[in-house]
């Protein structure tokens, strides 16, 4: 069996000492960052990205991926103990997790959280093993026109289906594409948008952009805000023990959640967050006692947690096999691959089989490590929650500055982070989500290259994008999204007018 | 199809989207704003101080880093930015800054061999 051999080969790569250690380091950091309030996965990955320059690509990817799914475990813990979602995909877990903790059942809730996460992740990994090679086969049929249309669809879907206003999201994607253009043009050697600054001829470094928009902008927004109101009374002894019957009650929600997460993880734009919300809604609908939801129903913890971990794993499928990231974390992963000189896409699976199958195997090993780690360490995580923000952000700021400096060994990049951080804060205030921008930025150069190549082959005729059937399919899907967008805008305006009317009535 | 072709197209789309944004308000956003008003918010003074200190810290890191070296730059960055949080005293900020400087010297210059002179003059 070919597939079986590949998986075995993957494990032999993942179990090498160096890879195993970095993977462990990654999941540990991820878990910790998920628990620390006010630290996002994106900020963490971008801060640790410079650390990977000296590593082999395999170890680098394993560590970065470990941070991502490790944070999925950690984020749930803060929800249950503190009613404070560490990452947005855990917001639903708070709804039932925290009431359970207040009823003194935090041990049971935490146990189900860890187990549901593990099962969800395992389902996601199996789907990835089975599905990726199929997708690669299809992707080999693609030419530049198909790639361009597919990337545009991915960007559109990522922007419209994510949180917040869809039009603003699309605007951010285009802004990202434009920022990706900065630097020397590969085809002609012309420096674009350099403004005579030598440092800009290499383009904007991904690390500086990510740290500015996701690290610094968050510090600007959270300083003097976090840590004022949250005083935590975590229990003296944290034990992780399931209540009898909880496992039986949770089995079906975990299964459903894993399935929902697996599907939504593959689709671009929908990710862990939407998967967990959808799973919660489904569980509430199928439950015989929907009233228990919101007051401490274990199903409301198990389902969504399985869903978001399953989605966290399957979102690697399009990233790895097509080179199309579905969300901003995946965009950063892709950026890391490119920094290490590996061109993502279907060739990667065949040319860098070590990396691809090793990464999949490391997911499984990492998840097992997380389960083993979390069961005894819950008490430590609970104590970590008390690290005050006033010490956390200046220290993190130091890592940001040093990390960015070490990328190119120059201080100009640090200045760039400062500027991008201020811009990012403005985006936050004006409710422009920076995630689509990052997506556009990472895909930008690839989008442009495929666009130009397709037009070169067609001698400048735009019809190439709809003459080829696969590409046409993607273009029609984009059009369908656009129509839906117009429709929902009209509906939103109506809703808004109603909202204003009811408020006016309430005021009168 | 010169180097400006793609940016020009992207730019045109951006202009069109810019016109569309004010025409399409999002009801969720309005609701979010209402919720946020009830959350504890820092005062204007606190917010300005926090942001100014963080920005000044980074600016100092760049200036001191290029003239005096890594150690003074790190100390200034952590010290000034920590002062941005109103619950930090001068003493606690100084202790934190000192700790980070020592940590940075050990980890980055000794262990990771960062190309950044510890101390330099001019």
Coordinates of C-alpha atoms in Angstrom, one line a residue:
Chain A
X1 CA 0.0 0.0 0.0
X2 CA 1.4 3.3 -1.2
X3 CA -0.4 5.4 1.3
X4 CA 0.5 3.2 4.2
X5 CA 4.2 3.4 3.2
X6 CA 4.0 7.1 3.0
X7 CA 2.5 7.5 6.4
X8 CA 5.2 5.1 7.9
X9 CA 7.8 7.2 6.2
X10 CA 6.3 10.3 7.7
X11 CA 6.6 8.8 11.2
X12 CA 10.2 7.9 10.6
X13 CA 10.9 11.5 9.8
X14 CA 8.8 12.9 12.6
X15 CA 10.4 10.7 15.2
X16 CA 13.9 11.9 14.5
X17 CA 15.3 13.5 17.6
X18 CA 15.6 17.0 16.2
X19 CA 12.2 17.1 14.7
X20 CA 10.6 15.5 17.7
X21 CA 12.1 18.1 20.1
X22 CA 11.1 21.1 18.0
X23 CA 7.6 19.7 17.6
X24 CA 7.4 19.3 21.4
X25 CA 8.7 22.9 21.8
X26 CA 6.1 24.1 19.4
X27 CA 3.1 22.5 21.0
X28 CA 4.3 23.6 24.4
X29 CA 4.7 27.2 23.3
X30 CA 1.4 27.0 21.6
X31 CA -0.4 25.6 24.6
X32 CA 1.2 28.3 26.8
X33 CA 0.3 31.1 24.4
X34 CA -3.2 29.9 24.1
X35 CA -3.5 30.2 27.8
X36 CA -1.8 33.6 28.2
X37 CA -4.4 36.3 27.9
X38 CA -3.8 38.9 25.2
X39 CA -1.4 36.8 23.2
X40 CA -2.7 35.6 19.8
X41 CA -1.5 32.6 17.8
X42 CA -0.6 34.9 14.9
X43 CA 1.6 37.1 17.1
X44 CA 3.2 34.0 18.6
X45 CA 4.0 32.4 15.2
X46 CA 5.4 35.6 13.8
X47 CA 7.5 36.2 16.9
X48 CA 9.0 32.7 16.7
X49 CA 9.3 32.7 12.9
X50 CA 12.9 34.2 12.9
X51 CA 14.0 31.4 15.2
X52 CA 13.3 28.9 12.5
X53 CA 15.8 30.4 10.0
X54 CA 18.6 28.2 11.4
X55 CA 16.5 25.0 11.4
X56 CA 15.7 22.5 8.6
X57 CA 12.4 23.3 6.9
X58 CA 10.9 20.1 8.3
X59 CA 11.7 21.0 11.9
X60 CA 10.6 24.6 11.3
X61 CA 7.2 23.7 9.9
X62 CA 6.6 21.1 12.7
X63 CA 7.3 23.7 15.3
X64 CA 5.1 26.4 13.7
X65 CA 2.3 24.0 13.2
X66 CA 2.7 22.8 16.7
X67 CA 2.1 26.3 18.0
X68 CA -1.0 26.6 16.0
X69 CA -2.8 23.4 17.1
X70 CA -1.2 23.6 20.6
X71 CA -3.0 27.0 21.0
X72 CA -6.3 25.3 20.1
X73 CA -5.9 23.2 23.3
X74 CA -4.7 26.1 25.5
X75 CA -7.4 28.5 24.4
X76 CA -10.2 26.2 25.6
X77 CA -8.7 26.0 29.1
X78 CA -9.0 29.8 29.7
X79 CA -12.6 29.6 28.5
X80 CA -13.6 27.0 31.1
X81 CA -11.6 28.5 34.0
X82 CA -12.0 32.2 33.2
X83 CA -14.8 32.7 30.8
X84 CA -12.2 34.4 28.6
X85 CA -11.6 33.0 25.1
X86 CA -7.9 32.7 24.5
X87 CA -8.5 32.4 20.8
X88 CA -11.6 33.4 18.9
X89 CA -12.5 29.9 17.9
X90 CA -13.1 29.1 21.5
X91 CA -15.7 31.8 22.2
X92 CA -18.5 29.2 22.1
X93 CA -16.7 26.9 24.6
X94 CA -17.2 29.6 27.2
X95 CA -20.9 29.4 26.9
X96 CA -21.1 26.0 28.6
X97 CA -17.6 25.5 29.8
X98 CA -17.6 28.3 32.3
X99 CA -21.0 27.4 33.9
X100 CA -19.7 23.9 34.3
X101 CA -16.6 25.2 36.1
X102 CA -18.8 27.4 38.4
X103 CA -20.8 24.3 39.3
X104 CA -17.5 22.7 40.4
X105 CA -17.3 20.4 37.4
X106 CA -14.2 22.0 35.9
X107 CA -12.3 18.7 36.1
X108 CA -14.9 17.0 34.0
X109 CA -15.1 19.8 31.5
X110 CA -11.3 20.0 31.1
X111 CA -11.1 16.3 30.6
X112 CA -13.8 16.3 27.9
X113 CA -12.0 19.3 26.4
X114 CA -8.8 17.5 26.0
X115 CA -10.3 14.3 24.8
X116 CA -12.7 15.9 22.4
X117 CA -9.8 18.0 21.0
X118 CA -7.7 14.8 20.5
X119 CA -10.5 12.9 18.8
X120 CA -11.3 15.9 16.6
X121 CA -7.7 16.4 15.6
X122 CA -7.3 12.7 14.8
X123 CA -10.3 12.7 12.5
X124 CA -8.8 15.8 10.8
X125 CA -5.5 14.1 10.3
X126 CA -7.0 10.9 8.8
X127 CA -9.0 13.0 6.4
X128 CA -5.8 14.9 5.5
X129 CA -4.0 11.6 4.8
X130 CA -6.7 10.3 2.6
X131 CA -7.7 13.5 0.9
X132 CA -4.4 15.4 0.1
X133 CA -3.1 12.9 -2.5
X134 CA -6.4 13.1 -4.3
X135 CA -6.3 16.9 -4.4
X136 CA -2.7 16.8 -5.6
X137 CA -3.8 14.6 -8.6
X138 CA -6.4 17.2 -9.5
X139 CA -4.0 20.1 -9.0
X140 CA -1.5 18.6 -11.5
X141 CA -4.1 19.4 -14.2
X142 CA -3.9 23.1 -13.4
X143 CA -2.3 25.7 -15.6
X144 CA -1.6 29.3 -14.7
X145 CA -5.1 30.4 -15.5
X146 CA -6.6 27.8 -13.1
X147 CA -4.2 28.8 -10.4
X148 CA -5.0 32.5 -10.8
X149 CA -8.8 31.9 -10.6
X150 CA -8.5 29.4 -7.8
X151 CA -6.4 31.9 -5.7
X152 CA -8.8 34.7 -6.4
X153 CA -11.7 32.4 -5.3
X154 CA -9.7 31.5 -2.2
X155 CA -9.1 35.2 -1.4
X156 CA -12.6 36.2 -2.0
X157 CA -14.0 33.4 0.1
X158 CA -11.5 34.1 2.8
X159 CA -12.6 37.7 2.9
X160 CA -16.3 37.3 2.6
X161 CA -16.9 34.4 4.9
X162 CA -14.7 35.5 7.7
X163 CA -15.9 37.7 10.6
X164 CA -17.0 41.3 10.0
X165 CA -18.0 43.3 6.9
X166 CA -17.4 41.4 3.7
X167 CA -16.7 44.5 1.6
X168 CA -14.1 45.7 4.0
X169 CA -12.6 42.2 4.0
X170 CA -12.3 42.2 0.2
X171 CA -10.8 45.7 0.3
X172 CA -8.2 44.4 2.8
X173 CA -7.4 41.5 0.4
X174 CA -6.7 44.0 -2.4
X175 CA -4.6 46.1 -0.1
X176 CA -2.6 43.0 0.7
X177 CA -2.1 42.2 -2.9
X178 CA -0.8 45.7 -3.4
X179 CA 1.6 45.5 -0.5
X180 CA 2.8 42.2 -1.9
X181 CA 3.8 44.1 -5.1
X182 CA 6.3 46.3 -3.2
X183 CA 9.9 45.4 -4.2
X184 CA 11.7 44.3 -7.3
X185 CA 9.6 42.9 -10.1
X186 CA 10.8 39.4 -11.0
X187 CA 10.2 39.7 -14.7
X188 CA 11.6 43.2 -15.5
X189 CA 13.8 44.0 -12.5
X190 CA 11.9 47.3 -12.0
X191 CA 11.7 48.4 -8.3
X192 CA 8.0 49.1 -7.5
X193 CA 6.8 51.4 -4.7
X194 CA 10.4 51.7 -3.4
X195 CA 10.3 55.5 -3.0
X196 CA 14.1 55.5 -3.4
X197 CA 14.5 53.5 -0.2
X198 CA 17.1 50.8 -0.7
X199 CA 15.6 48.6 2.0
X200 CA 12.3 48.4 0.3
X201 CA 13.7 46.9 -2.9
X202 CA 13.5 43.5 -1.3
X203 CA 9.8 44.1 -0.5
X204 CA 8.1 44.3 2.9
X205 CA 9.3 41.4 5.1
X206 CA 6.5 39.0 6.0
X207 CA 7.7 39.0 9.6
X208 CA 7.5 42.8 10.0
X209 CA 4.0 42.9 8.5
X210 CA 2.7 40.1 10.6
X211 CA 4.2 41.4 13.8
X212 CA 3.1 45.0 13.2
X213 CA -0.5 44.1 12.3
X214 CA -1.0 41.3 14.8
X215 CA 1.5 41.9 17.6
X216 CA 2.0 45.6 18.0
X217 CA -1.5 46.6 17.0
X218 CA -2.9 44.4 19.7
X219 CA -0.5 45.8 22.3
X220 CA -1.7 49.3 21.3
X221 CA -5.3 48.3 21.7
X222 CA -4.9 46.3 25.0
X223 CA -2.5 48.4 27.0
X224 CA -4.2 49.6 30.2
X225 CA -7.2 47.6 29.3
X226 CA -6.4 43.9 30.0
X227 CA -5.6 43.1 33.6
X228 CA -7.7 45.9 35.2
X229 CA -11.0 43.9 35.6
X230 CA -9.9 40.3 35.6
X231 CA -9.2 39.0 39.0
X232 CA -9.2 35.3 39.0
X233 CA -10.2 32.9 41.6
X234 CA -9.0 29.6 40.2
X235 CA -9.6 26.6 42.5
X236 CA -6.9 25.5 44.8
X237 CA -6.6 22.0 43.3
X238 CA -7.2 21.3 39.7
X239 CA -8.0 17.7 38.9
X240 CA -8.9 16.3 35.6
X241 CA -11.4 13.6 36.1
X242 CA -14.5 12.8 34.1
X243 CA -17.8 12.5 35.7
X244 CA -19.5 9.1 35.0
X245 CA -21.8 9.4 32.0
X246 CA -20.1 12.4 30.5
X247 CA -18.1 10.3 28.1
X248 CA -21.2 8.5 26.9
X249 CA -23.1 11.8 26.6
X250 CA -20.3 13.4 24.6
X251 CA -19.5 10.6 22.1
X252 CA -22.0 11.6 19.5
X253 CA -21.4 15.4 19.8
X254 CA -17.6 14.7 19.3
X255 CA -18.3 12.6 16.2
X256 CA -20.6 15.2 14.7
X257 CA -18.3 18.0 15.6
X258 CA -15.3 16.3 14.0
X259 CA -17.2 15.9 10.8
X260 CA -18.4 19.5 10.7
X261 CA -14.9 20.7 11.5
X262 CA -13.2 18.5 8.8
X263 CA -15.5 19.9 6.1
X264 CA -15.3 23.5 7.1
X265 CA -11.5 23.3 7.6
X266 CA -10.9 22.3 4.0
X267 CA -13.1 25.1 2.5
X268 CA -11.3 28.4 2.2
X269 CA -12.4 31.2 4.5
X270 CA -14.3 29.0 6.9
X271 CA -12.1 27.8 9.6
X272 CA -12.0 26.7 13.2
X273 CA -14.1 29.6 14.4
X274 CA -17.1 29.0 12.2
X275 CA -16.8 25.3 12.7
X276 CA -17.1 25.6 16.4
X277 CA -20.1 27.9 16.2
X278 CA -21.8 25.6 13.8
X279 CA -21.2 22.5 15.9
X280 CA -22.7 24.3 18.9
X281 CA -25.8 25.2 16.9
X282 CA -26.1 21.6 15.7
X283 CA -25.8 20.1 19.2
X284 CA -28.4 22.5 20.5
X285 CA -30.8 21.6 17.7
X286 CA -30.4 17.8 18.1
X287 CA -30.4 17.8 21.8
X288 CA -33.6 16.6 23.6
X289 CA -33.0 19.1 26.3
X290 CA -31.8 22.3 24.5
X291 CA -32.5 24.3 27.7
X292 CA -29.4 22.9 29.3
X293 CA -27.2 24.6 26.8
X294 CA -25.7 27.8 28.3
X295 CA -26.1 26.4 31.8
X296 CA -23.4 23.8 31.7
X297 CA -24.1 21.1 29.1
X298 CA -21.0 18.9 28.5
X299 CA -22.1 18.4 24.9
X300 CA -21.6 22.2 24.4
X301 CA -18.0 21.8 25.3
X302 CA -17.2 18.5 23.5
X303 CA -18.8 19.2 20.1
X304 CA -17.3 22.6 19.4
X305 CA -13.9 21.6 20.7
X306 CA -13.8 18.5 18.5
X307 CA -14.9 20.7 15.6
X308 CA -12.3 23.4 15.9
X309 CA -9.4 21.0 16.4
X310 CA -10.6 18.9 13.4
X311 CA -10.8 22.1 11.3
X312 CA -7.4 23.2 12.5
X313 CA -5.9 20.1 11.0
X314 CA -7.8 19.9 7.8
X315 CA -7.1 23.6 7.0
X316 CA -3.6 22.3 6.2
X317 CA -5.0 20.4 3.3
X318 CA -5.4 23.2 0.8
X319 CA -2.3 25.0 2.1
X320 CA -0.1 22.0 1.6
X321 CA -1.5 20.4 -1.5
X322 CA -2.6 23.4 -3.5
X323 CA -0.5 26.2 -1.9
X324 CA -3.7 28.1 -1.2
X325 CA -4.0 29.1 2.5
X326 CA -7.5 29.3 3.9
X327 CA -6.8 31.7 6.7
X328 CA -4.1 34.0 8.0
X329 CA -2.3 31.4 10.1
X330 CA -2.0 29.2 7.1
X331 CA -0.8 32.2 5.1
X332 CA 2.0 32.6 7.6
X333 CA 2.8 28.9 7.3
X334 CA 3.0 29.3 3.6
X335 CA 5.2 32.3 4.1
X336 CA 7.5 30.3 6.3
X337 CA 7.8 27.6 3.6
X338 CA 8.7 30.2 1.0
X339 CA 11.3 31.7 3.4
X340 CA 12.9 28.3 3.5
X341 CA 12.9 28.1 -0.3
X342 CA 10.2 25.6 -0.8
X343 CA 7.5 26.6 -3.3
X344 CA 4.2 25.3 -2.0
X345 CA 1.9 23.6 -4.4
X346 CA 1.2 20.1 -5.7
X347 CA 4.9 19.5 -6.5
X348 CA 5.7 19.9 -2.9
X349 CA 3.9 16.7 -1.9
X350 CA 6.0 14.7 -4.4
X351 CA 9.3 16.6 -4.3
X352 CA 9.4 17.2 -0.6
X353 CA 7.7 14.0 0.5
X354 CA 9.7 14.1 3.8
X355 CA 8.2 17.5 4.7
X356 CA 4.7 16.6 3.8
X357 CA 4.3 13.2 5.4
X358 CA 6.6 14.1 8.2
X359 CA 4.4 17.1 9.0
X360 CA 1.3 14.9 9.0
X361 CA 2.9 12.4 11.3
X362 CA 4.1 15.1 13.6
X363 CA 0.5 16.3 13.9
X364 CA -0.4 13.0 15.5
X365 CA 2.6 12.9 17.7
X366 CA 2.0 16.5 18.7
X367 CA -1.6 15.8 19.6
X368 CA -0.6 12.8 21.7
X369 CA 2.0 15.0 23.5
X370 CA -0.6 17.6 24.1
X371 CA -3.0 15.1 25.8
X372 CA -0.2 13.7 27.9
X373 CA 1.0 17.2 28.7
X374 CA -2.3 18.8 29.5
X375 CA -3.6 16.2 31.9
X376 CA -0.9 16.8 34.6
X377 CA -0.2 20.4 33.7
X378 CA -3.7 21.9 34.1
X379 CA -2.7 23.3 37.5
X380 CA 0.3 25.0 36.0
X381 CA -1.7 26.6 33.2
X382 CA -4.2 27.9 35.7
X383 CA -1.4 29.6 37.6
X384 CA 0.0 31.0 34.3
X385 CA -3.3 32.8 33.8
X386 CA -2.2 35.2 36.6
X387 CA 0.8 36.5 34.8
X388 CA -0.1 40.2 34.6
X389 CA -0.3 41.9 31.3
X390 CA 1.8 44.8 32.5
X391 CA 4.9 42.5 32.5
X392 CA 3.8 40.4 29.5
X393 CA 3.6 43.1 26.9
X394 CA 6.9 44.9 27.4
X395 CA 8.7 41.5 27.3
X396 CA 6.8 40.5 24.2
X397 CA 7.7 43.8 22.6
X398 CA 11.4 43.0 23.2
X399 CA 10.9 39.7 21.3
X400 CA 9.2 41.5 18.5
X401 CA 12.0 43.9 18.1
X402 CA 14.8 41.4 18.3
X403 CA 12.9 38.9 16.1
X404 CA 12.4 41.5 13.3
X405 CA 16.0 42.7 13.6
X406 CA 17.4 39.2 13.3
X407 CA 15.5 38.6 10.0
X408 CA 17.8 40.9 8.0
X409 CA 20.1 42.3 10.7
X410 CA 18.9 45.8 10.2
X411 CA 17.0 48.3 12.3
X412 CA 15.0 49.7 9.3
X413 CA 12.7 46.6 9.6
X414 CA 12.1 47.5 13.3
X415 CA 10.9 50.9 12.2
X416 CA 8.7 49.3 9.6
X417 CA 7.0 47.3 12.4
X418 CA 6.3 50.5 14.3
X419 CA 4.7 52.1 11.3
X420 CA 2.7 48.9 10.4
X421 CA 1.7 48.6 14.1
X422 CA 0.2 52.1 14.0
X423 CA -1.6 51.3 10.8
X424 CA -2.8 48.1 12.2
X425 CA -4.2 49.9 15.2
X426 CA -6.1 52.2 12.9
X427 CA -7.5 49.1 11.1
X428 CA -8.7 47.7 14.4
X429 CA -10.4 51.0 15.4
X430 CA -12.1 51.2 12.0
X431 CA -13.0 47.5 12.1
X432 CA -11.0 46.4 9.1
X433 CA -9.9 42.9 9.9
X434 CA -6.1 42.5 9.2
X435 CA -6.4 38.7 8.4
X436 CA -7.5 39.1 4.8
X437 CA -4.7 41.6 4.2
X438 CA -2.1 39.0 5.3
X439 CA -3.7 36.4 3.0
X440 CA -3.5 38.8 0.1
X441 CA 0.0 39.8 0.9
X442 CA 1.3 36.2 1.0
X443 CA -0.5 35.1 -2.1
X444 CA 0.1 38.4 -3.9
X445 CA 3.3 37.6 -5.8
X446 CA 1.9 34.2 -6.8
X447 CA -1.4 35.7 -8.0
X448 CA 0.5 38.2 -10.1
X449 CA 2.9 35.7 -11.5
X450 CA 0.1 33.3 -12.6
X451 CA -2.0 36.1 -13.9
X452 CA 0.8 37.4 -16.1
X453 CA 1.8 33.9 -17.2
X454 CA -1.8 33.1 -18.2
X455 CA -2.1 36.3 -20.2
X456 CA 1.3 35.7 -21.8
X457 CA 0.1 32.3 -23.0
X458 CA -3.1 33.7 -24.3
X459 CA -1.4 36.6 -25.9
X460 CA -3.1 39.1 -23.7
X461 CA -6.7 37.9 -24.1
X462 CA -8.6 37.9 -20.8
X463 CA -11.0 35.3 -22.1
X464 CA -8.5 32.6 -21.1
X465 CA -9.9 32.6 -17.6
X466 CA -13.4 31.6 -18.8
X467 CA -12.4 29.5 -21.8
X468 CA -10.8 26.8 -19.8
X469 CA -13.5 24.9 -18.0
X470 CA -11.9 24.4 -14.5
X471 CA -10.9 28.1 -14.4
X472 CA -14.4 29.1 -15.5
X473 CA -15.8 27.1 -12.6
X474 CA -13.8 29.1 -10.2
X475 CA -14.7 32.4 -11.9
X476 CA -18.4 31.5 -11.7
X477 CA -18.0 30.7 -8.0
X478 CA -16.5 34.1 -7.5
X479 CA -19.4 35.7 -9.3
X480 CA -21.8 33.7 -7.2
X481 CA -20.1 35.1 -4.1
X482 CA -20.4 38.6 -5.5
X483 CA -24.1 38.2 -6.1
X484 CA -24.5 36.8 -2.6
X485 CA -22.6 39.8 -1.3
X486 CA -24.9 42.3 -3.0
X487 CA -27.9 40.4 -1.7
X488 CA -26.6 40.4 1.9
X489 CA -25.7 44.1 1.7
X490 CA -29.3 45.0 0.7
X491 CA -30.6 42.8 3.5
X492 CA -28.2 44.3 6.0
X493 CA -29.3 47.8 5.2
X494 CA -32.9 46.7 5.9
X495 CA -31.9 45.1 9.1
X496 CA -30.0 48.2 10.1
X497 CA -32.9 50.5 9.5
X498 CA -35.1 48.3 11.6
X499 CA -32.5 48.3 14.4
X500 CA -32.5 52.1 14.3
X501 CA -36.2 52.3 14.4
X502 CA -36.5 50.0 17.4
X503 CA -33.9 52.1 19.2
X504 CA -35.7 55.3 18.4
X505 CA -38.9 53.8 19.8
X506 CA -37.1 52.6 22.9
X507 CA -35.6 56.1 23.4
X508 CA -39.0 57.8 22.9
Chain B
X1 CA 2.0 44.1 -19.8
X2 CA 4.7 46.0 -17.9
X3 CA 5.4 45.9 -14.2
X4 CA 2.7 48.4 -13.5
X5 CA -0.2 46.4 -15.1
X6 CA -1.1 44.3 -12.1
X7 CA -0.8 47.1 -9.5
X8 CA -2.9 49.3 -11.7
X9 CA -5.8 46.8 -11.8
X10 CA -5.6 46.1 -8.1
X11 CA -5.6 49.9 -7.5
X12 CA -8.8 50.3 -9.6
X13 CA -10.6 47.6 -7.7
X14 CA -9.5 49.3 -4.4
X15 CA -11.0 52.6 -5.5
X16 CA -14.2 50.9 -6.4
X17 CA -14.3 49.1 -3.0
X18 CA -13.5 52.3 -1.2
X19 CA -16.6 53.9 -2.7
X20 CA -18.7 50.8 -1.7
X21 CA -17.6 50.7 1.9
X22 CA -19.6 53.7 3.3
X23 CA -22.6 52.5 1.2
X24 CA -22.8 49.1 3.0
X25 CA -23.0 49.4 6.7
X26 CA -22.8 46.2 8.7
X27 CA -25.4 45.7 11.3
X28 CA -23.2 43.4 13.4
X29 CA -20.6 46.2 13.6
X30 CA -23.2 48.6 15.0
X31 CA -24.2 46.0 17.6
X32 CA -20.6 45.3 18.5
X33 CA -20.0 49.0 19.1
X34 CA -23.0 49.1 21.4
X35 CA -21.6 46.2 23.4
X36 CA -18.2 47.7 23.5
X37 CA -19.5 50.8 25.1
X38 CA -20.5 48.8 28.2
X39 CA -17.1 47.2 28.5
X40 CA -14.5 48.8 30.9
X41 CA -12.5 51.2 28.7
X42 CA -9.3 52.9 29.5
X43 CA -9.6 56.7 29.8
X44 CA -8.3 58.8 27.0
X45 CA -5.3 59.8 29.0
X46 CA -4.4 56.1 29.7
X47 CA -4.8 55.1 26.1
X48 CA -2.6 57.9 24.8
X49 CA 0.0 57.3 27.4
X50 CA 0.1 53.5 26.6
X51 CA 0.4 54.0 22.9
X52 CA 2.9 56.9 23.2
X53 CA 5.2 54.9 25.5
X54 CA 5.1 51.8 23.3
X55 CA 5.9 53.8 20.2
X56 CA 8.6 55.8 22.1
X57 CA 10.1 52.5 23.3
X58 CA 10.5 51.1 19.8
X59 CA 11.8 54.4 18.5
X60 CA 14.4 54.4 21.3
X61 CA 15.4 50.9 20.5
X62 CA 16.1 51.9 16.9
X63 CA 18.1 55.0 17.9
X64 CA 20.0 53.6 20.8
X65 CA 20.5 50.3 18.9
X66 CA 22.3 52.1 16.1
X67 CA 24.5 54.3 18.3
X68 CA 25.0 52.6 21.7
X69 CA 24.4 49.0 21.1
X70 CA 22.0 46.2 22.1
X71 CA 22.1 46.4 25.9
X72 CA 21.0 50.1 26.3
X73 CA 18.5 49.7 23.5
X74 CA 16.8 46.7 25.2
X75 CA 16.8 48.4 28.5
X76 CA 15.2 51.5 27.1
X77 CA 12.6 49.6 25.1
X78 CA 11.3 47.5 28.0
X79 CA 11.6 50.3 30.5
X80 CA 9.8 53.0 28.5
X81 CA 7.1 50.7 27.2
X82 CA 6.4 49.2 30.6
X83 CA 5.8 52.7 31.9
X84 CA 3.0 52.9 29.4
X85 CA 0.9 50.6 31.7
X86 CA -0.3 52.9 34.5
X87 CA -0.1 50.1 37.0
X88 CA 3.7 49.8 36.6
X89 CA 5.8 51.9 38.9
X90 CA 9.2 53.3 37.9
X91 CA 10.8 50.7 40.1
X92 CA 8.9 47.7 38.8
X93 CA 9.5 48.9 35.2
X94 CA 13.2 49.2 35.9
X95 CA 13.4 45.7 37.4
X96 CA 11.6 44.2 34.5
X97 CA 13.8 46.1 32.0
X98 CA 16.9 44.9 33.8
X99 CA 15.7 41.3 33.9
X100 CA 14.9 41.4 30.1
X101 CA 18.3 42.9 29.4
X102 CA 20.2 40.2 31.2
X103 CA 18.0 37.6 29.6
X104 CA 18.5 39.1 26.1
X105 CA 22.2 39.2 26.6
X106 CA 22.4 35.6 27.6
X107 CA 20.0 34.1 25.1
X108 CA 20.5 36.2 22.0
X109 CA 24.1 37.2 22.1
X110 CA 25.7 34.3 23.9
X111 CA 23.4 31.4 22.9
X112 CA 22.0 32.4 19.5
X113 CA 25.0 34.6 18.4
X114 CA 22.8 37.5 17.2
X115 CA 24.7 39.9 14.9
X116 CA 24.2 43.0 17.1
X117 CA 27.0 44.6 19.1
X118 CA 26.3 44.6 22.8
X119 CA 27.9 48.0 23.3
X120 CA 29.3 50.4 20.8
X121 CA 30.1 54.1 20.6
X122 CA 28.7 56.2 17.8

